[in-house]
Coordinates of C-alpha atoms in Angstrom, one line a residue:
C1464 CA 5.0 -7.1 19.9
A1465 CA 5.8 -7.5 23.6
D1466 CA 4.1 -7.0 26.9
T1467 CA 5.0 -6.4 30.6
L1468 CA 4.1 -10.0 31.6
S1469 CA 6.7 -11.6 29.2
N1470 CA 4.1 -13.5 27.2
T1471 CA 5.5 -14.9 23.9
Y1472 CA 3.8 -13.6 20.7
T1473 CA 3.9 -15.6 17.4
L1474 CA 3.5 -13.9 14.1
K1475 CA 0.6 -15.5 12.3
T1476 CA 0.2 -13.5 9.1
N1477 CA 2.2 -10.7 7.5
T1478 CA 0.5 -9.1 4.5
Y1479 CA 2.0 -6.2 2.6
D1480 CA 0.1 -4.0 0.1
A1481 CA 2.9 -2.6 -2.2
T1482 CA 0.4 -0.4 -4.0
L1483 CA -0.3 1.7 -0.9
N1484 CA 2.7 0.8 1.2
Q1485 CA 0.7 -0.6 4.1
S1486 CA 1.0 -3.8 6.1
H1487 CA -1.3 -6.0 8.2
F1488 CA 0.2 -8.3 10.9
Q1489 CA -1.6 -10.8 13.1
F1490 CA 0.1 -12.1 16.3
F1491 CA -1.2 -14.4 19.0
A1492 CA 0.0 -15.5 22.4
K1493 CA -1.1 -18.7 24.0
N1494 CA -1.3 -19.6 27.7
I1495 CA -0.9 -16.0 28.7
A1496 CA 0.0 -14.9 32.2
G1497 CA -2.9 -13.2 33.9
G1498 CA -3.0 -9.8 35.5
A1499 CA -2.6 -6.2 34.6
N1500 CA -0.6 -5.9 31.4
T1501 CA 0.8 -3.4 29.0
V1502 CA 1.2 -4.5 25.3
T1503 CA 3.6 -2.5 23.2
V1504 CA 3.7 -2.6 19.4
T1505 CA 6.3 -0.6 17.4
W1506 CA 6.1 0.0 13.7
G1507 CA 8.8 1.3 11.3
A1508 CA 9.0 5.0 10.5
N1509 CA 7.8 4.5 6.9
K1510 CA 4.3 3.4 7.8
S1511 CA 1.7 6.2 7.7
Y1512 CA -1.2 4.6 9.5
N1513 CA -1.3 2.0 12.2
R1514 CA -4.1 0.1 13.9
L1515 CA -4.1 -2.2 16.9
Y1516 CA -6.7 -4.7 17.9
I1517 CA -6.4 -6.9 21.1
G1518 CA -8.8 -9.6 21.9
E1519 CA -8.9 -12.4 24.4
S1520 CA -10.4 -15.9 24.4
S1521 CA -10.3 -18.9 26.6
G1522 CA -10.7 -22.6 26.1
G1523 CA -8.1 -23.2 23.4
D1524 CA -5.8 -26.2 23.1
T1525 CA -3.0 -25.4 25.6
T1526 CA -0.3 -27.4 23.8
N1527 CA -1.3 -27.2 20.1
L1528 CA -3.3 -24.0 19.7
D1529 CA -2.2 -22.9 16.2
G1530 CA -4.8 -23.9 13.6
G1531 CA -3.3 -21.9 10.7
G1532 CA -3.8 -18.5 9.0
A1533 CA -4.4 -16.8 5.7
A1534 CA -4.6 -13.2 4.5
Q1535 CA -4.8 -11.3 1.2
V1536 CA -5.2 -7.8 -0.3
Q1537 CA -8.2 -7.0 -2.5
A1538 CA -8.8 -3.9 -4.7
G1539 CA -12.4 -3.3 -3.6
G1540 CA -16.0 -4.3 -4.2
T1541 CA -19.5 -4.2 -2.7
A1542 CA -20.9 -7.7 -3.4
T1543 CA -21.9 -9.8 -0.4
D1544 CA -18.8 -11.4 1.2
Y1545 CA -16.6 -9.8 -1.4
Y1546 CA -13.6 -9.3 0.9
S1547 CA -12.1 -12.7 1.7
S1548 CA -9.1 -13.9 3.7
G1549 CA -8.5 -16.8 1.3
N1550 CA -9.0 -20.4 2.4
I1551 CA -7.7 -21.8 5.7
T1552 CA -8.0 -25.6 6.3
T1553 CA -8.3 -26.7 10.0
S1554 CA -7.5 -30.2 11.2
A1555 CA -9.8 -30.0 14.2
P1556 CA -12.7 -27.9 15.5
A1557 CA -11.4 -24.4 15.7
F1558 CA -12.2 -20.8 16.7
L1559 CA -11.7 -18.4 13.8
W1560 CA -10.8 -14.8 14.3
S1561 CA -10.8 -12.5 11.3
S1562 CA -10.0 -8.8 10.6
N1563 CA -10.7 -6.5 7.7
Q1564 CA -8.6 -3.3 7.3
N1565 CA -9.7 -0.5 5.0
I1566 CA -6.9 1.1 3.0
P1567 CA -6.2 3.8 2.0
E1568 CA -6.8 6.3 4.7
S1569 CA -7.8 8.9 2.0
A1570 CA -11.5 7.8 2.4
P1571 CA -11.7 6.6 6.1
G1572 CA -14.9 5.5 7.5
T1573 CA -17.1 5.8 4.4
G1574 CA -19.8 3.2 4.1
T1575 CA -20.7 0.3 6.4
L1576 CA -18.8 -2.9 7.3
T1577 CA -20.7 -6.1 8.0
A1578 CA -19.6 -9.6 9.0
G1579 CA -19.4 -12.5 6.5
A1580 CA -22.6 -14.3 5.7
T1581 CA -21.2 -17.5 4.3
P1582 CA -20.1 -19.0 6.5
A1583 CA -21.8 -17.0 9.3
F1584 CA -19.5 -14.9 11.4
T1585 CA -20.3 -12.5 14.3
L1586 CA -19.0 -9.0 14.0
R1587 CA -17.3 -8.2 17.3
E1588 CA -16.2 -4.6 16.8
T1589 CA -15.4 -1.9 14.4
A1590 CA -13.4 1.4 14.7
G1591 CA -13.0 4.6 12.8
G1592 CA -16.4 4.4 11.1
G1593 CA -15.6 0.9 9.7
I1594 CA -11.9 1.4 8.9
I1595 CA -11.1 -1.8 10.7
G1596 CA -13.4 -4.6 11.9
A1597 CA -13.1 -7.9 13.7
E1598 CA -15.3 -11.0 13.5
T1599 CA -15.3 -14.5 15.0
R1600 CA -16.8 -17.9 14.3
D1601 CA -16.6 -21.3 16.1
T1602 CA -16.4 -24.3 13.8
E1603 CA -18.0 -27.6 14.8
A1604 CA -15.6 -29.8 12.9
A1605 CA -12.4 -29.6 10.8
G1606 CA -12.8 -28.1 7.4
T1607 CA -11.9 -25.5 4.9
F1608 CA -13.1 -21.9 5.7
D1609 CA -12.6 -18.4 4.5
A1610 CA -13.4 -15.3 6.5
N1611 CA -15.6 -12.7 4.6
F1612 CA -16.7 -9.2 5.0
T1613 CA -19.1 -7.0 3.1
R1614 CA -18.6 -3.2 2.6
S1615 CA -21.2 -0.9 1.2
V1616 CA -18.5 1.3 -0.4
A1617 CA -15.6 -0.3 -2.3
H1618 CA -12.2 0.2 -0.6
R1619 CA -8.9 -1.5 -1.0
C1620 CA -8.6 -3.9 2.0
I1621 CA -6.6 -6.5 3.7
T1622 CA -8.6 -9.4 5.1
A1623 CA -7.0 -12.0 7.4
V1624 CA -8.0 -15.0 9.5
M1625 CA -6.4 -17.0 12.2
A1626 CA -7.6 -20.4 13.5
F1627 CA -7.2 -21.6 17.1
K1628 CA -7.8 -25.2 17.9
D1629 CA -10.4 -26.0 20.6
A1630 CA -9.5 -27.9 23.7
A1631 CA -10.7 -31.5 23.6
G1632 CA -14.5 -31.6 24.0
A1633 CA -15.0 -27.8 24.5
P1634 CA -15.3 -24.9 22.1
I1635 CA -13.4 -21.7 22.7
A1636 CA -15.3 -19.0 24.5
P1637 CA -16.0 -16.0 22.1
M1638 CA -13.3 -13.4 21.8
L1639 CA -13.9 -10.4 23.9
P1640 CA -12.6 -7.2 22.4
I1641 CA -10.3 -5.5 24.8
L1642 CA -9.0 -2.7 22.6
I1643 CA -9.3 -1.6 19.0
K1644 CA -7.2 1.5 18.3
Q1645 CA -6.2 3.5 15.3
A1646 CA -3.9 6.5 15.3
I1647 CA -1.0 8.0 13.5
H1648 CA 1.8 6.8 15.8
R1649 CA 4.7 4.4 15.4
S1650 CA 4.3 2.9 18.9
F1651 CA 1.3 1.9 20.9
S1652 CA 1.4 0.9 24.6
Y1653 CA -1.8 -0.2 26.2

């Protein structure tokens, strides 16, 4: 993951589903340079389906932004909040960003995807009829959280969460979706 403004990206979670040979990665960059930018992500030749989501927030801790991350693969279910990232424990108030990726692609876009109810998240965007979705939540205090999604049709999924520490005395502004893209390519440049 690189861009034309030379921002530095940190890998937060790297989750592999050996059953379906698919991976889910989350990166973040802090204190990014402003201006027009092209982000390039390149995947290996053996990955069949790729998705890219770019979001932007402001108001995070500029020196110690990283609040942790978690991710896991689940076989599929339709119960409320069935899909979970697994627990993440924050040491300070934090902004949580979560994604849920529907795999396999053999049944793309079937059913609906909704944000987690407990704790309450806000669904920010979906693509491909619910193949991938992103949600956010701002916490008021340190604690243990998991990011949840509900699907109306059971799919094998990877769910992940990243936490970003708030700047002292101010919550992080909600993430604005910039791009959510899925395609059968090995390289994206946007």
